[in-house]
């Protein structure tokens, strides 16, 4: 166990081996109990599929996740010599992209999985694009399924070259990226250097994970706790629940809920079914505030100190990146914005600047439209009150996803907020 913590995202195209890699990491770091592994091994052998235990382990974990009805977001944990890792954004999750942007826990670093037999694929591009937009610090690139390409160095080199071009396109500093030939399935270069890739003398995956830069310490921003749900519990009363993104909540604090614009004194705080005197960033809490009834507050409210309440935007300016839109986006477009626990229809009131994604410079002032692949600065007007913060002040509450037609069409960061 380590004192230091990392939120790690595992990104990459579907079927390139993200889940298998997570299973392998949990296994190699002793995070899956041996008896569970053993059980799956037996099951796999019975079915004549020796060596398939990781697939079974992952199925099992997925099932547990489905059953677990908790206020915790689904996550898996493992420890290396240097860090305790939490895998955020369970791979394969339908709302993966959305979570990556608005997820309660944002990733500090990421492992990009690229299958050696397939190379860069559409979601590889999409995830790299997002990782860059959302300020993931460092990427480890696992060129996976090396067993499928007979551990050939040429194939590895070709895929490395392809990914390097992609990283350059989105201005990722390739000096900060480490490439590793792996097989999540066979376990090559995960916990031990593999004889199958004798031509490779770089770091193996666990070493690269240990060498990740330490995440920025949490900001000293004041309390921000997006409300996930509001319950009525007999004997206590109204209990909002959510995860503390920044700051600290103490019993006795005077708090304010925005945009509902009500407040009061914190009477009790509960975590893991126990009362606690205070709670910190990352804690999932239920709490009770004097005088607040069930109908006074709702999901999407943000709780903060009464003397530094969460901002409520009349309009806000943001930088967005359009990932996929069948046609063009023009001023007046009103899709649903997902920010922290809130979902609000917002109108893109004006498209102020189109940016050149390669150079980051302004490519066009006041363009008539933007489309897939474009980055732009836009002014946004929420159709209902929305609490949101400039990303420079509180990054945890400064990003959002734009959804329409059942998919994420864009992601963005808040540049500034004009309050009511
Ligand atoms: P995900 O969609 O990215 O999470 O991919 P999965 O982890 O579900 O893997 C997709 C398929 O590829 C599964 O059938 C895995 O067993 C297989 N797979 C994953 N990693 C490897 C690998 O290193 N070698 C081989 N041969 N197959 C792999």
mmCIF file with all atom_site columns, N, CA and C in Angstrom, residues 142-210:
data_model
loop_
_atom_site.group_PDB
_atom_site.id
_atom_site.type_symbol
_atom_site.label_atom_id
_atom_site.label_alt_id
_atom_site.label_comp_id
_atom_site.label_asym_id
_atom_site.label_entity_id
_atom_site.label_seq_id
_atom_site.pdbx_PDB_ins_code
_atom_site.Cartn_x
_atom_site.Cartn_y
_atom_site.Cartn_z
_atom_site.occupancy
_atom_site.B_iso_or_equiv
_atom_site.pdbx_formal_charge
_atom_site.auth_seq_id
_atom_site.auth_comp_id
_atom_site.auth_asym_id
_atom_site.auth_atom_id
_atom_site.pdbx_PDB_model_num
ATOM 1   N N  . UNK A 1 142 ? 0.100  1.164   -24.232 1.00 0.00 ? 142 UNK A N  1
ATOM 2   C CA . UNK A 1 142 ? 0.336  -0.272  -24.290 1.00 0.00 ? 142 UNK A CA 1
ATOM 3   C C  . UNK A 1 142 ? -0.049 -0.758  -25.676 1.00 0.00 ? 142 UNK A C  1
ATOM 4   N N  . UNK A 1 143 ? 0.935  -1.190  -26.448 1.00 0.00 ? 143 UNK A N  1
ATOM 5   C CA . UNK A 1 143 ? 0.622  -1.798  -27.741 1.00 0.00 ? 143 UNK A CA 1
ATOM 6   C C  . UNK A 1 143 ? 0.308  -3.255  -27.412 1.00 0.00 ? 143 UNK A C  1
ATOM 7   N N  . UNK A 1 144 ? -0.971 -3.561  -27.407 1.00 0.00 ? 144 UNK A N  1
ATOM 8   C CA . UNK A 1 144 ? -1.465 -4.823  -26.849 1.00 0.00 ? 144 UNK A CA 1
ATOM 9   C C  . UNK A 1 144 ? -1.621 -5.909  -27.931 1.00 0.00 ? 144 UNK A C  1
ATOM 10  N N  . UNK A 1 145 ? -1.890 -7.094  -27.464 1.00 0.00 ? 145 UNK A N  1
ATOM 11  C CA . UNK A 1 145 ? -2.076 -8.260  -28.343 1.00 0.00 ? 145 UNK A CA 1
ATOM 12  C C  . UNK A 1 145 ? -0.828 -8.546  -29.167 1.00 0.00 ? 145 UNK A C  1
ATOM 13  N N  . UNK A 1 146 ? 0.326  -8.312  -28.569 1.00 0.00 ? 146 UNK A N  1
ATOM 14  C CA . UNK A 1 146 ? 1.570  -8.601  -29.279 1.00 0.00 ? 146 UNK A CA 1
ATOM 15  C C  . UNK A 1 146 ? 1.658  -10.083 -29.635 1.00 0.00 ? 146 UNK A C  1
ATOM 16  N N  . UNK A 1 147 ? 1.009  -10.922 -28.838 1.00 0.00 ? 147 UNK A N  1
ATOM 17  C CA . UNK A 1 147 ? 1.010  -12.366 -29.138 1.00 0.00 ? 147 UNK A CA 1
ATOM 18  C C  . UNK A 1 147 ? 0.346  -12.645 -30.490 1.00 0.00 ? 147 UNK A C  1
ATOM 19  N N  . UNK A 1 148 ? -0.671 -11.843 -30.800 1.00 0.00 ? 148 UNK A N  1
ATOM 20  C CA . UNK A 1 148 ? -1.404 -12.054 -32.053 1.00 0.00 ? 148 UNK A CA 1
ATOM 21  C C  . UNK A 1 148 ? -0.519 -11.746 -33.275 1.00 0.00 ? 148 UNK A C  1
ATOM 22  N N  . UNK A 1 149 ? 0.432  -10.824 -33.098 1.00 0.00 ? 149 UNK A N  1
ATOM 23  C CA . UNK A 1 149 ? 1.312  -10.489 -34.234 1.00 0.00 ? 149 UNK A CA 1
ATOM 24  C C  . UNK A 1 149 ? 2.686  -11.137 -34.061 1.00 0.00 ? 149 UNK A C  1
ATOM 25  N N  . UNK A 1 150 ? 2.704  -12.265 -33.362 1.00 0.00 ? 150 UNK A N  1
ATOM 26  C CA . UNK A 1 150 ? 3.935  -13.038 -33.167 1.00 0.00 ? 150 UNK A CA 1
ATOM 27  C C  . UNK A 1 150 ? 5.091  -12.206 -32.596 1.00 0.00 ? 150 UNK A C  1
ATOM 28  N N  . UNK A 1 151 ? 4.751  -11.231 -31.776 1.00 0.00 ? 151 UNK A N  1
ATOM 29  C CA . UNK A 1 151 ? 5.764  -10.404 -31.095 1.00 0.00 ? 151 UNK A CA 1
ATOM 30  C C  . UNK A 1 151 ? 6.724  -9.751  -32.077 1.00 0.00 ? 151 UNK A C  1
ATOM 31  N N  . UNK A 1 152 ? 6.226  -9.420  -33.247 1.00 0.00 ? 152 UNK A N  1
ATOM 32  C CA . UNK A 1 152 ? 7.114  -8.861  -34.285 1.00 0.00 ? 152 UNK A CA 1
ATOM 33  C C  . UNK A 1 152 ? 7.456  -7.401  -33.991 1.00 0.00 ? 152 UNK A C  1
ATOM 34  N N  . UNK A 1 153 ? 8.744  -7.123  -34.017 1.00 0.00 ? 153 UNK A N  1
ATOM 35  C CA . UNK A 1 153 ? 9.228  -5.773  -33.730 1.00 0.00 ? 153 UNK A CA 1
ATOM 36  C C  . UNK A 1 153 ? 8.747  -4.777  -34.793 1.00 0.00 ? 153 UNK A C  1
ATOM 37  N N  . UNK A 1 154 ? 8.741  -5.207  -36.070 1.00 0.00 ? 154 UNK A N  1
ATOM 38  C CA . UNK A 1 154 ? 8.310  -4.293  -37.151 1.00 0.00 ? 154 UNK A CA 1
ATOM 39  C C  . UNK A 1 154 ? 6.888  -3.822  -36.952 1.00 0.00 ? 154 UNK A C  1
ATOM 40  N N  . UNK A 1 155 ? 6.020  -4.773  -36.585 1.00 0.00 ? 155 UNK A N  1
ATOM 41  C CA . UNK A 1 155 ? 4.611  -4.422  -36.395 1.00 0.00 ? 155 UNK A CA 1
ATOM 42  C C  . UNK A 1 155 ? 4.496  -3.422  -35.253 1.00 0.00 ? 155 UNK A C  1
ATOM 43  N N  . UNK A 1 156 ? 5.218  -3.706  -34.170 1.00 0.00 ? 156 UNK A N  1
ATOM 44  C CA . UNK A 1 156 ? 5.228  -2.798  -33.021 1.00 0.00 ? 156 UNK A CA 1
ATOM 45  C C  . UNK A 1 156 ? 5.679  -1.405  -33.456 1.00 0.00 ? 156 UNK A C  1
ATOM 46  N N  . UNK A 1 157 ? 6.790  -1.349  -34.177 1.00 0.00 ? 157 UNK A N  1
ATOM 47  C CA . UNK A 1 157 ? 7.322  -0.051  -34.626 1.00 0.00 ? 157 UNK A CA 1
ATOM 48  C C  . UNK A 1 157 ? 6.305  0.705   -35.475 1.00 0.00 ? 157 UNK A C  1
ATOM 49  N N  . UNK A 1 158 ? 5.610  -0.026  -36.342 1.00 0.00 ? 158 UNK A N  1
ATOM 50  C CA . UNK A 1 158 ? 4.608  0.623   -37.207 1.00 0.00 ? 158 UNK A CA 1
ATOM 51  C C  . UNK A 1 158 ? 3.488  1.240   -36.369 1.00 0.00 ? 158 UNK A C  1
ATOM 52  N N  . UNK A 1 159 ? 3.012  0.486   -35.382 1.00 0.00 ? 159 UNK A N  1
ATOM 53  C CA . UNK A 1 159 ? 1.905  1.004   -34.565 1.00 0.00 ? 159 UNK A CA 1
ATOM 54  C C  . UNK A 1 159 ? 2.393  2.178   -33.708 1.00 0.00 ? 159 UNK A C  1
ATOM 55  N N  . UNK A 1 160 ? 3.621  2.073   -33.189 1.00 0.00 ? 160 UNK A N  1
ATOM 56  C CA . UNK A 1 160 ? 4.181  3.184   -32.403 1.00 0.00 ? 160 UNK A CA 1
ATOM 57  C C  . UNK A 1 160 ? 4.216  4.443   -33.269 1.00 0.00 ? 160 UNK A C  1
ATOM 58  N N  . UNK A 1 161 ? 4.636  4.280   -34.510 1.00 0.00 ? 161 UNK A N  1
ATOM 59  C CA . UNK A 1 161 ? 4.724  5.412   -35.427 1.00 0.00 ? 161 UNK A CA 1
ATOM 60  C C  . UNK A 1 161 ? 3.333  6.022   -35.673 1.00 0.00 ? 161 UNK A C  1
ATOM 61  N N  . UNK A 1 162 ? 2.363  5.148   -35.860 1.00 0.00 ? 162 UNK A N  1
ATOM 62  C CA . UNK A 1 162 ? 0.991  5.599   -36.120 1.00 0.00 ? 162 UNK A CA 1
ATOM 63  C C  . UNK A 1 162 ? 0.435  6.388   -34.916 1.00 0.00 ? 162 UNK A C  1
ATOM 64  N N  . UNK A 1 163 ? 0.690  5.854   -33.719 1.00 0.00 ? 163 UNK A N  1
ATOM 65  C CA . UNK A 1 163 ? 0.182  6.528   -32.511 1.00 0.00 ? 163 UNK A CA 1
ATOM 66  C C  . UNK A 1 163 ? 0.939  7.845   -32.300 1.00 0.00 ? 163 UNK A C  1
ATOM 67  N N  . UNK A 1 164 ? 2.242  7.827   -32.579 1.00 0.00 ? 164 UNK A N  1
ATOM 68  C CA . UNK A 1 164 ? 3.029  9.052   -32.420 1.00 0.00 ? 164 UNK A CA 1
ATOM 69  C C  . UNK A 1 164 ? 2.472  10.166  -33.303 1.00 0.00 ? 164 UNK A C  1
ATOM 70  N N  . UNK A 1 165 ? 2.100  9.820   -34.537 1.00 0.00 ? 165 UNK A N  1
ATOM 71  C CA . UNK A 1 165 ? 1.507  10.813  -35.437 1.00 0.00 ? 165 UNK A CA 1
ATOM 72  C C  . UNK A 1 165 ? 0.218  11.368  -34.852 1.00 0.00 ? 165 UNK A C  1
ATOM 73  N N  . UNK A 1 166 ? -0.593 10.477  -34.298 1.00 0.00 ? 166 UNK A N  1
ATOM 74  C CA . UNK A 1 166 ? -1.863 10.911  -33.694 1.00 0.00 ? 166 UNK A CA 1
ATOM 75  C C  . UNK A 1 166 ? -1.602 11.865  -32.527 1.00 0.00 ? 166 UNK A C  1
ATOM 76  N N  . UNK A 1 167 ? -0.638 11.505  -31.679 1.00 0.00 ? 167 UNK A N  1
ATOM 77  C CA . UNK A 1 167 ? -0.340 12.354  -30.519 1.00 0.00 ? 167 UNK A CA 1
ATOM 78  C C  . UNK A 1 167 ? 0.136  13.727  -30.974 1.00 0.00 ? 167 UNK A C  1
ATOM 79  N N  . UNK A 1 168 ? 0.960  13.736  -32.011 1.00 0.00 ? 168 UNK A N  1
ATOM 80  C CA . UNK A 1 168 ? 1.468  15.009  -32.531 1.00 0.00 ? 168 UNK A CA 1
ATOM 81  C C  . UNK A 1 168 ? 0.327  15.863  -33.058 1.00 0.00 ? 168 UNK A C  1
ATOM 82  N N  . UNK A 1 169 ? -0.616 15.199  -33.755 1.00 0.00 ? 169 UNK A N  1
ATOM 83  C CA . UNK A 1 169 ? -1.769 15.914  -34.300 1.00 0.00 ? 169 UNK A CA 1
ATOM 84  C C  . UNK A 1 169 ? -2.525 16.692  -33.237 1.00 0.00 ? 169 UNK A C  1
ATOM 85  N N  . UNK A 1 170 ? -2.648 16.108  -32.057 1.00 0.00 ? 170 UNK A N  1
ATOM 86  C CA . UNK A 1 170 ? -3.390 16.807  -31.012 1.00 0.00 ? 170 UNK A CA 1
ATOM 87  C C  . UNK A 1 170 ? -2.436 17.480  -30.028 1.00 0.00 ? 170 UNK A C  1
ATOM 88  N N  . UNK A 1 171 ? -1.163 17.605  -30.450 1.00 0.00 ? 171 UNK A N  1
ATOM 89  C CA . UNK A 1 171 ? -0.192 18.351  -29.648 1.00 0.00 ? 171 UNK A CA 1
ATOM 90  C C  . UNK A 1 171 ? 0.073  17.735  -28.279 1.00 0.00 ? 171 UNK A C  1
ATOM 91  N N  . UNK A 1 172 ? 0.033  16.433  -28.226 1.00 0.00 ? 172 UNK A N  1
ATOM 92  C CA . UNK A 1 172 ? 0.446  15.770  -26.993 1.00 0.00 ? 172 UNK A CA 1
ATOM 93  C C  . UNK A 1 172 ? 1.958  15.732  -27.022 1.00 0.00 ? 172 UNK A C  1
ATOM 94  N N  . UNK A 1 173 ? 2.584  16.045  -25.915 1.00 0.00 ? 173 UNK A N  1
ATOM 95  C CA . UNK A 1 173 ? 4.031  15.990  -25.870 1.00 0.00 ? 173 UNK A CA 1
ATOM 96  C C  . UNK A 1 173 ? 4.486  14.525  -25.881 1.00 0.00 ? 173 UNK A C  1
ATOM 97  N N  . UNK A 1 174 ? 5.017  14.103  -27.032 1.00 0.00 ? 174 UNK A N  1
ATOM 98  C CA . UNK A 1 174 ? 5.365  12.679  -27.156 1.00 0.00 ? 174 UNK A CA 1
ATOM 99  C C  . UNK A 1 174 ? 6.557  12.295  -26.276 1.00 0.00 ? 174 UNK A C  1
ATOM 100 N N  . UNK A 1 175 ? 7.299  13.306  -25.774 1.00 0.00 ? 175 UNK A N  1
ATOM 101 C CA . UNK A 1 175 ? 8.385  12.981  -24.848 1.00 0.00 ? 175 UNK A CA 1
ATOM 102 C C  . UNK A 1 175 ? 7.834  12.420  -23.544 1.00 0.00 ? 175 UNK A C  1
ATOM 103 N N  . UNK A 1 176 ? 6.596  12.804  -23.234 1.00 0.00 ? 176 UNK A N  1
ATOM 104 C CA . UNK A 1 176 ? 5.979  12.349  -21.992 1.00 0.00 ? 176 UNK A CA 1
ATOM 105 C C  . UNK A 1 176 ? 5.153  11.078  -22.183 1.00 0.00 ? 176 UNK A C  1
ATOM 106 N N  . UNK A 1 177 ? 5.320  10.422  -23.310 1.00 0.00 ? 177 UNK A N  1
ATOM 107 C CA . UNK A 1 177 ? 4.526  9.221   -23.551 1.00 0.00 ? 177 UNK A CA 1
ATOM 108 C C  . UNK A 1 177 ? 5.476  8.031   -23.597 1.00 0.00 ? 177 UNK A C  1
ATOM 109 N N  . UNK A 1 178 ? 5.115  6.950   -22.898 1.00 0.00 ? 178 UNK A N  1
ATOM 110 C CA . UNK A 1 178 ? 5.961  5.759   -23.012 1.00 0.00 ? 178 UNK A CA 1
ATOM 111 C C  . UNK A 1 178 ? 5.200  4.647   -23.710 1.00 0.00 ? 178 UNK A C  1
ATOM 112 N N  . UNK A 1 179 ? 5.868  4.031   -24.655 1.00 0.00 ? 179 UNK A N  1
ATOM 113 C CA . UNK A 1 179 ? 5.284  2.936   -25.437 1.00 0.00 ? 179 UNK A CA 1
ATOM 114 C C  . UNK A 1 179 ? 5.813  1.609   -24.915 1.00 0.00 ? 179 UNK A C  1
ATOM 115 N N  . UNK A 1 180 ? 4.919  0.649   -24.766 1.00 0.00 ? 180 UNK A N  1
ATOM 116 C CA . UNK A 1 180 ? 5.327  -0.668  -24.271 1.00 0.00 ? 180 UNK A CA 1
ATOM 117 C C  . UNK A 1 180 ? 4.613  -1.764  -25.066 1.00 0.00 ? 180 UNK A C  1
ATOM 118 N N  . UNK A 1 181 ? 5.358  -2.734  -25.597 1.00 0.00 ? 181 UNK A N  1
ATOM 119 C CA . UNK A 1 181 ? 4.698  -3.866  -26.264 1.00 0.00 ? 181 UNK A CA 1
ATOM 120 C C  . UNK A 1 181 ? 4.188  -4.831  -25.197 1.00 0.00 ? 181 UNK A C  1
ATOM 121 N N  . UNK A 1 182 ? 2.891  -5.087  -25.179 1.00 0.00 ? 182 UNK A N  1
ATOM 122 C CA . UNK A 1 182 ? 2.333  -5.950  -24.132 1.00 0.00 ? 182 UNK A CA 1
ATOM 123 C C  . UNK A 1 182 ? 1.373  -6.986  -24.713 1.00 0.00 ? 182 UNK A C  1
ATOM 124 N N  . UNK A 1 183 ? 1.104  -7.996  -23.908 1.00 0.00 ? 183 UNK A N  1
ATOM 125 C CA . UNK A 1 183 ? -0.058 -8.835  -24.144 1.00 0.00 ? 183 UNK A CA 1
ATOM 126 C C  . UNK A 1 183 ? -0.773 -8.926  -22.807 1.00 0.00 ? 183 UNK A C  1
ATOM 127 N N  . UNK A 1 184 ? -1.931 -8.298  -22.747 1.00 0.00 ? 184 UNK A N  1
ATOM 128 C CA . UNK A 1 184 ? -2.706 -8.316  -21.509 1.00 0.00 ? 184 UNK A CA 1
ATOM 129 C C  . UNK A 1 184 ? -3.132 -9.741  -21.220 1.00 0.00 ? 184 UNK A C  1
ATOM 130 N N  . UNK A 1 185 ? -3.389 -10.451 -22.299 1.00 0.00 ? 185 UNK A N  1
ATOM 131 C CA . UNK A 1 185 ? -3.886 -11.819 -22.191 1.00 0.00 ? 185 UNK A CA 1
ATOM 132 C C  . UNK A 1 185 ? -2.808 -12.764 -21.688 1.00 0.00 ? 185 UNK A C  1
ATOM 133 N N  . UNK A 1 186 ? -1.614 -12.687 -22.285 1.00 0.00 ? 186 UNK A N  1
ATOM 134 C CA . UNK A 1 186 ? -0.528 -13.607 -21.922 1.00 0.00 ? 186 UNK A CA 1
ATOM 135 C C  . UNK A 1 186 ? 0.313  -13.073 -20.761 1.00 0.00 ? 186 UNK A C  1
ATOM 136 N N  . UNK A 1 187 ? 0.183  -11.773 -20.503 1.00 0.00 ? 187 UNK A N  1
ATOM 137 C CA . UNK A 1 187 ? 0.939  -11.194 -19.389 1.00 0.00 ? 187 UNK A CA 1
ATOM 138 C C  . UNK A 1 187 ? 2.332  -10.695 -19.751 1.00 0.00 ? 187 UNK A C  1
ATOM 139 N N  . UNK A 1 188 ? 2.600  -10.494 -21.029 1.00 0.00 ? 188 UNK A N  1
ATOM 140 C CA . UNK A 1 188 ? 3.934  -10.029 -21.427 1.00 0.00 ? 188 UNK A CA 1
ATOM 141 C C  . UNK A 1 188 ? 4.155  -8.556  -21.057 1.00 0.00 ? 188 UNK A C  1
ATOM 142 N N  . UNK A 1 189 ? 5.303  -8.302  -20.441 1.00 0.00 ? 189 UNK A N  1
ATOM 143 C CA . UNK A 1 189 ? 5.740  -6.934  -20.095 1.00 0.00 ? 189 UNK A CA 1
ATOM 144 C C  . UNK A 1 189 ? 4.744  -6.175  -19.219 1.00 0.00 ? 189 UNK A C  1
ATOM 145 N N  . UNK A 1 190 ? 4.001  -6.912  -18.422 1.00 0.00 ? 190 UNK A N  1
ATOM 146 C CA . UNK A 1 190 ? 3.098  -6.242  -17.472 1.00 0.00 ? 190 UNK A CA 1
ATOM 147 C C  . UNK A 1 190 ? 3.811  -6.156  -16.126 1.00 0.00 ? 190 UNK A C  1
ATOM 148 N N  . UNK A 1 191 ? 4.089  -7.295  -15.524 1.00 0.00 ? 191 UNK A N  1
ATOM 149 C CA . UNK A 1 191 ? 4.786  -7.302  -14.236 1.00 0.00 ? 191 UNK A CA 1
ATOM 150 C C  . UNK A 1 191 ? 6.230  -7.791  -14.384 1.00 0.00 ? 191 UNK A C  1
ATOM 151 N N  . UNK A 1 192 ? 6.505  -8.425  -15.522 1.00 0.00 ? 192 UNK A N  1
ATOM 152 C CA . UNK A 1 192 ? 7.854  -8.950  -15.753 1.00 0.00 ? 192 UNK A CA 1
ATOM 153 C C  . UNK A 1 192 ? 8.234  -8.746  -17.207 1.00 0.00 ? 192 UNK A C  1
ATOM 154 N N  . UNK A 1 193 ? 9.515  -8.468  -17.430 1.00 0.00 ? 193 UNK A N  1
ATOM 155 C CA . UNK A 1 193 ? 9.990  -8.315  -18.806 1.00 0.00 ? 193 UNK A CA 1
ATOM 156 C C  . UNK A 1 193 ? 9.816  -9.662  -19.516 1.00 0.00 ? 193 UNK A C  1
ATOM 157 N N  . UNK A 1 194 ? 9.332  -9.598  -20.757 1.00 0.00 ? 194 UNK A N  1
ATOM 158 C CA . UNK A 1 194 ? 9.015  -10.828 -21.468 1.00 0.00 ? 194 UNK A CA 1
ATOM 159 C C  . UNK A 1 194 ? 10.147 -11.265 -22.400 1.00 0.00 ? 194 UNK A C  1
ATOM 160 N N  . UNK A 1 195 ? 10.397 -12.576 -22.410 1.00 0.00 ? 195 UNK A N  1
ATOM 161 C CA . UNK A 1 195 ? 11.391 -13.138 -23.331 1.00 0.00 ? 195 UNK A CA 1
ATOM 162 C C  . UNK A 1 195 ? 10.900 -13.058 -24.768 1.00 0.00 ? 195 UNK A C  1
ATOM 163 N N  . UNK A 1 196 ? 9.586  -12.940 -24.925 1.00 0.00 ? 196 UNK A N  1
ATOM 164 C CA . UNK A 1 196 ? 9.023  -12.894 -26.277 1.00 0.00 ? 196 UNK A CA 1
ATOM 165 C C  . UNK A 1 196 ? 9.356  -11.600 -27.014 1.00 0.00 ? 196 UNK A C  1
ATOM 166 N N  . UNK A 1 197 ? 9.739  -10.585 -26.248 1.00 0.00 ? 197 UNK A N  1
ATOM 167 C CA . UNK A 1 197 ? 10.091 -9.306  -26.888 1.00 0.00 ? 197 UNK A CA 1
ATOM 168 C C  . UNK A 1 197 ? 11.516 -8.937  -26.502 1.00 0.00 ? 197 UNK A C  1
ATOM 169 N N  . UNK A 1 198 ? 12.436 -9.822  -26.805 1.00 0.00 ? 198 UNK A N  1
ATOM 170 C CA . UNK A 1 198 ? 13.829 -9.589  -26.387 1.00 0.00 ? 198 UNK A CA 1
ATOM 171 C C  . UNK A 1 198 ? 14.407 -8.349  -27.055 1.00 0.00 ? 198 UNK A C  1
ATOM 172 N N  . UNK A 1 199 ? 13.788 -7.931  -28.156 1.00 0.00 ? 199 UNK A N  1
ATOM 173 C CA . UNK A 1 199 ? 14.236 -6.713  -28.840 1.00 0.00 ? 199 UNK A CA 1
ATOM 174 C C  . UNK A 1 199 ? 13.857 -5.429  -28.101 1.00 0.00 ? 199 UNK A C  1
ATOM 175 N N  . UNK A 1 200 ? 13.021 -5.553  -27.069 1.00 0.00 ? 200 UNK A N  1
ATOM 176 C CA . UNK A 1 200 ? 12.546 -4.378  -26.336 1.00 0.00 ? 200 UNK A CA 1
ATOM 177 C C  . UNK A 1 200 ? 13.282 -4.272  -25.008 1.00 0.00 ? 200 UNK A C  1
ATOM 178 N N  . UNK A 1 201 ? 13.877 -3.113  -24.728 1.00 0.00 ? 201 UNK A N  1
ATOM 179 C CA . UNK A 1 201 ? 14.571 -3.011  -23.440 1.00 0.00 ? 201 UNK A CA 1
ATOM 180 C C  . UNK A 1 201 ? 14.069 -1.835  -22.591 1.00 0.00 ? 201 UNK A C  1
ATOM 181 N N  . UNK A 1 202 ? 12.880 -1.363  -22.924 1.00 0.00 ? 202 UNK A N  1
ATOM 182 C CA . UNK A 1 202 ? 12.321 -0.254  -22.146 1.00 0.00 ? 202 UNK A CA 1
ATOM 183 C C  . UNK A 1 202 ? 11.604 -0.742  -20.894 1.00 0.00 ? 202 UNK A C  1
ATOM 184 N N  . UNK A 1 203 ? 10.858 0.163   -20.276 1.00 0.00 ? 203 UNK A N  1
ATOM 185 C CA . UNK A 1 203 ? 10.135 -0.157  -19.049 1.00 0.00 ? 203 UNK A CA 1
ATOM 186 C C  . UNK A 1 203 ? 8.990  -1.123  -19.319 1.00 0.00 ? 203 UNK A C  1
ATOM 187 N N  . UNK A 1 204 ? 8.695  -1.950  -18.339 1.00 0.00 ? 204 UNK A N  1
ATOM 188 C CA . UNK A 1 204 ? 7.470  -2.749  -18.418 1.00 0.00 ? 204 UNK A CA 1
ATOM 189 C C  . UNK A 1 204 ? 6.331  -1.933  -17.801 1.00 0.00 ? 204 UNK A C  1
ATOM 190 N N  . UNK A 1 205 ? 5.114  -2.411  -17.934 1.00 0.00 ? 205 UNK A N  1
ATOM 191 C CA . UNK A 1 205 ? 3.961  -1.585  -17.557 1.00 0.00 ? 205 UNK A CA 1
ATOM 192 C C  . UNK A 1 205 ? 3.953  -1.150  -16.086 1.00 0.00 ? 205 UNK A C  1
ATOM 193 N N  . UNK A 1 206 ? 4.199  -2.082  -15.174 1.00 0.00 ? 206 UNK A N  1
ATOM 194 C CA . UNK A 1 206 ? 4.161  -1.683  -13.756 1.00 0.00 ? 206 UNK A CA 1
ATOM 195 C C  . UNK A 1 206 ? 5.244  -0.661  -13.436 1.00 0.00 ? 206 UNK A C  1
ATOM 196 N N  . UNK A 1 207 ? 6.394  -0.764  -14.094 1.00 0.00 ? 207 UNK A N  1
ATOM 197 C CA . UNK A 1 207 ? 7.441  0.248   -13.881 1.00 0.00 ? 207 UNK A CA 1
ATOM 198 C C  . UNK A 1 207 ? 6.973  1.620   -14.376 1.00 0.00 ? 207 UNK A C  1
ATOM 199 N N  . UNK A 1 208 ? 6.352  1.599   -15.554 1.00 0.00 ? 208 UNK A N  1
ATOM 200 C CA . UNK A 1 208 ? 5.873  2.863   -16.116 1.00 0.00 ? 208 UNK A CA 1
ATOM 201 C C  . UNK A 1 208 ? 4.801  3.485   -15.217 1.00 0.00 ? 208 UNK A C  1
ATOM 202 N N  . UNK A 1 209 ? 3.958  2.646   -14.639 1.00 0.00 ? 209 UNK A N  1
ATOM 203 C CA . UNK A 1 209 ? 2.926  3.157   -13.729 1.00 0.00 ? 209 UNK A CA 1
ATOM 204 C C  . UNK A 1 209 ? 3.573  3.776   -12.487 1.00 0.00 ? 209 UNK A C  1
ATOM 205 N N  . UNK A 1 210 ? 4.608  3.102   -11.976 1.00 0.00 ? 210 UNK A N  1
ATOM 206 C CA . UNK A 1 210 ? 5.322  3.642   -10.821 1.00 0.00 ? 210 UNK A CA 1
ATOM 207 C C  . UNK A 1 210 ? 5.977  4.975   -11.129 1.00 0.00 ? 210 UNK A C  1
#
